[in-house]
């Protein structure tokens, strides 16, 4: 948010909770500067996000005076949810005519992917949801990917067990949607270097969601080998 948007949000907060009113001009300016600093990377509005509604919800549910962190924390949780759960990374090459399909380096794909992820992370673009593939040239590739994962049980059983095998279920979901699977390639992040089909790990050795670099390279590789329509 820019200073004008933060000032408008503070005015709305004061209207909902008069305790937030500050009479001293110097104190009011200091508070505005603090809120501007802490909310500089939080949008006022984005896809599925409204800072004013977050503030209203907090004031309605809590007896304590709202702090800027009570808005920034939900935003970062919302952004992580969009990027890691709701946005599946499906990349539509036809939306990027500037990319040369014969570019074997994949650099243009990676640059476009990163720009798209930034737009989604900042709320400028809605996340891409799953798109089921039941026919066409990608259907055979979907079946091949599922076979590589080892589809040894009926889909109804797999769906029932999904909550008990989330990582496998996630990979099958990506395969069925024809979406890139980061675990199809080794992780290029120098502090991870997880092997193909192995999950990424953090600095403590715990499994974590795939590193952004791995997602970018996997998506570039996926669409570079996608058969022409």
C-alpha atoms as one frame of an Amber mdcrd trajectory, in Angstrom:
protein
   0.000   0.000   0.000   1.124   3.515  -0.643   0.817   6.230   2.072  -2.556
   7.419   0.730  -4.006   3.902   0.919  -2.583   3.348   4.414  -4.046   6.663
   5.596  -7.445   5.658   4.212  -7.202   2.280   5.951  -6.296   3.946   9.266
  -9.250   6.312   8.923 -11.532   3.308   8.401 -10.010   1.551  11.422 -10.575
   4.619  13.621 -14.203   4.772  12.489 -14.716   1.142  13.534 -12.686   1.406
  16.755 -12.615   4.968  18.194  -9.927   3.865  20.661  -7.514   4.030  17.723
  -7.994   7.794  17.421  -4.841   9.808  18.140  -5.249  13.454  19.115  -1.586
  14.478  19.019  -0.498  15.360  15.464   3.066  14.191  15.997   1.941  10.815
  17.350  -0.487  10.430  14.442   2.298  11.072  11.927   4.589   8.583  13.683
   1.869   5.937  13.603   1.174   6.568   9.933   4.900   6.224   9.140   5.039
   2.933  11.079   1.993   1.499   9.300   3.328   2.631   5.908   6.618   0.875
   6.576   5.056  -2.396   7.737   2.359  -2.477   5.056   4.490  -1.364   2.108
   4.409  -4.872   0.597   0.721  -5.495   1.363  -1.843  -4.494  -1.287  -5.040
  -2.678  -0.369  -6.978  -4.990  -2.675  -6.055  -8.019  -4.758  -7.670 -11.166
  -6.107  -9.418 -12.676  -3.087  -7.941 -10.062  -0.741  -9.221  -6.835   0.826
  -7.155  -5.222   3.599 -10.135  -3.235   4.873 -12.167  -6.420   5.317  -9.254
  -8.053   7.154  -9.139  -5.065   9.509 -12.904  -5.175  10.006 -12.799  -8.908
  10.764 -10.039  -8.433  13.323 -11.835  -5.593  15.115 -15.093  -7.550  15.160
 -13.461 -10.611  16.753 -10.755  -9.208  19.044 -10.854  -6.896  22.060  -7.297
  -5.703  21.428  -6.333  -2.700  19.335  -5.327  -3.665  15.837  -1.686  -3.510
  14.815  -0.265  -3.411  11.266   1.016  -6.960  11.753  -2.609  -8.071  12.164
  -3.003  -7.172   8.499   0.408  -8.112   7.113   0.394 -11.632   8.613  -2.918
 -12.601   6.954  -1.662 -11.189   3.663   1.487 -13.305   3.667  -0.565 -16.376
   4.642  -2.993 -15.598   1.801  -0.130 -15.185  -0.668   1.459 -18.475   0.378
  -1.898 -20.236   0.066  -2.434 -18.863  -3.432   1.031 -19.804  -4.674   1.415
 -23.171  -2.971  -2.121 -24.565  -3.004  -4.541 -22.745  -5.277  -2.128 -21.829
  -8.089  -1.100 -25.065  -9.797   1.557 -23.555 -12.033  -0.267 -24.338 -15.252
   1.404 -22.172 -17.860  -0.360 -21.276 -21.091   2.270 -20.699 -23.816  -0.287
 -19.172 -26.202  -0.650 -16.287 -23.744   3.019 -15.464 -24.347   3.554 -15.033
 -28.100   6.920 -13.449 -27.379   8.328 -16.871 -26.394  10.080 -18.767 -29.154
   8.818 -22.388 -28.952  12.111 -23.557 -30.480  14.180 -21.967 -27.699  15.861
 -25.011 -26.141  17.443 -23.036 -23.279  14.089 -22.462 -21.599  15.240 -19.005
 -20.441  12.215 -17.246 -21.916   9.872 -19.741 -20.238  11.552 -19.214 -16.867
  11.412 -15.419 -17.202   7.712 -15.531 -18.122   6.987 -17.942 -15.276   8.698
 -15.747 -12.719   6.845 -12.681 -13.954   3.574 -14.614 -13.711   4.340 -15.799
 -10.174   5.203 -12.242  -9.120   1.894 -10.998 -10.536  -0.006 -13.709  -8.665
   1.970 -13.168  -5.447   1.187  -9.435  -5.477  -2.464  -9.994  -6.342  -2.235
  -8.456  -9.818  -3.277 -11.747 -11.424  -5.659 -14.459 -10.320  -4.158 -17.916
  -9.636  -4.442 -20.576 -12.322  -6.689 -23.438 -11.251  -6.635 -27.049 -12.415
  -7.775 -27.818 -15.919  -8.828 -31.416 -16.447  -7.458 -33.162 -19.518  -9.551
 -36.020 -20.846  -8.688 -35.942 -24.559  -6.293 -34.440 -27.064  -2.522 -34.747
 -27.453  -1.853 -34.178 -23.746  -4.075 -37.071 -22.599  -1.447 -39.686 -23.510
   1.184 -37.743 -21.615  -1.101 -37.625 -18.558  -1.514 -41.406 -18.670   2.239
 -41.852 -19.046   2.963 -39.664 -16.033   0.434 -41.530 -13.902   1.996 -44.823
 -15.003   5.445 -43.554 -13.985   4.072 -42.740 -10.547   2.796 -46.306 -10.297
  -0.993 -46.223 -10.450  -1.648 -49.554  -8.827  -5.085 -48.910  -7.275  -8.503
 -47.862  -8.607  -9.015 -44.080  -8.718 -11.852 -44.332  -6.170  -9.485 -45.971
  -3.679  -6.758 -43.423  -4.428  -9.218 -40.588  -3.741 -10.225 -42.162  -0.430
  -6.589 -42.446   0.646  -5.580 -38.976  -0.589  -5.611 -37.440   2.900  -3.171
 -40.138   4.093  -0.766 -39.758   1.172  -0.847 -36.009   0.389   2.427 -35.837
  -1.561   1.488 -38.728  -3.839  -2.053 -37.358  -4.225  -0.658 -33.968  -5.174
   1.565 -35.471  -7.886  -1.322 -37.511  -9.295  -3.468 -34.379  -9.272  -0.822
 -32.467 -11.239  -0.478 -35.341 -13.712  -4.227 -35.531 -14.337  -4.378 -31.771
 -14.856  -1.462 -31.863 -17.295   0.334 -29.428 -15.003   4.092 -29.338 -14.364
   5.354 -31.527 -11.512   8.426 -30.015  -9.789   9.506 -33.471  -8.579   9.986
 -34.620 -12.180  13.386 -32.916 -12.158  16.215 -32.659  -9.593  16.137 -29.488
  -7.509  18.659 -26.971  -8.907  18.717 -24.911  -5.698  22.295 -25.168  -4.464
  21.353 -25.642  -0.808  18.944 -28.484  -1.596  19.866 -30.517  -4.717  17.095
 -33.066  -4.095  17.079 -35.932  -6.582  14.317 -36.478  -9.115  11.143 -37.747
  -7.395  12.556 -36.745  -3.994  11.019 -33.859  -2.017  12.915 -30.663  -1.343
  14.313 -30.141   2.134  14.969 -27.070   4.251  18.179 -26.210   6.080  17.142
 -28.497   8.950  16.659 -31.467   6.641  12.870 -31.415   6.906  10.756 -31.929
   3.799   9.159 -28.784   2.380   7.269 -27.596  -0.658   9.416 -27.500  -3.834
  11.763 -24.535  -4.041  10.615 -21.786  -6.452  13.620 -22.412  -8.715  12.668
 -26.071  -9.027   9.077 -25.088  -9.895  10.296 -22.652 -12.545  12.663 -25.132
 -14.199  10.110 -27.944 -14.076   7.480 -25.769 -15.719   9.910 -24.613 -18.395
  10.876 -28.210 -19.154   7.234 -29.319 -19.144   6.074 -26.787 -21.701   9.215
 -27.045 -23.819   8.365 -30.684 -24.527   4.575 -30.223 -24.755   3.281 -31.596
 -28.061   1.856 -29.087 -30.507  -1.956 -28.882 -30.708
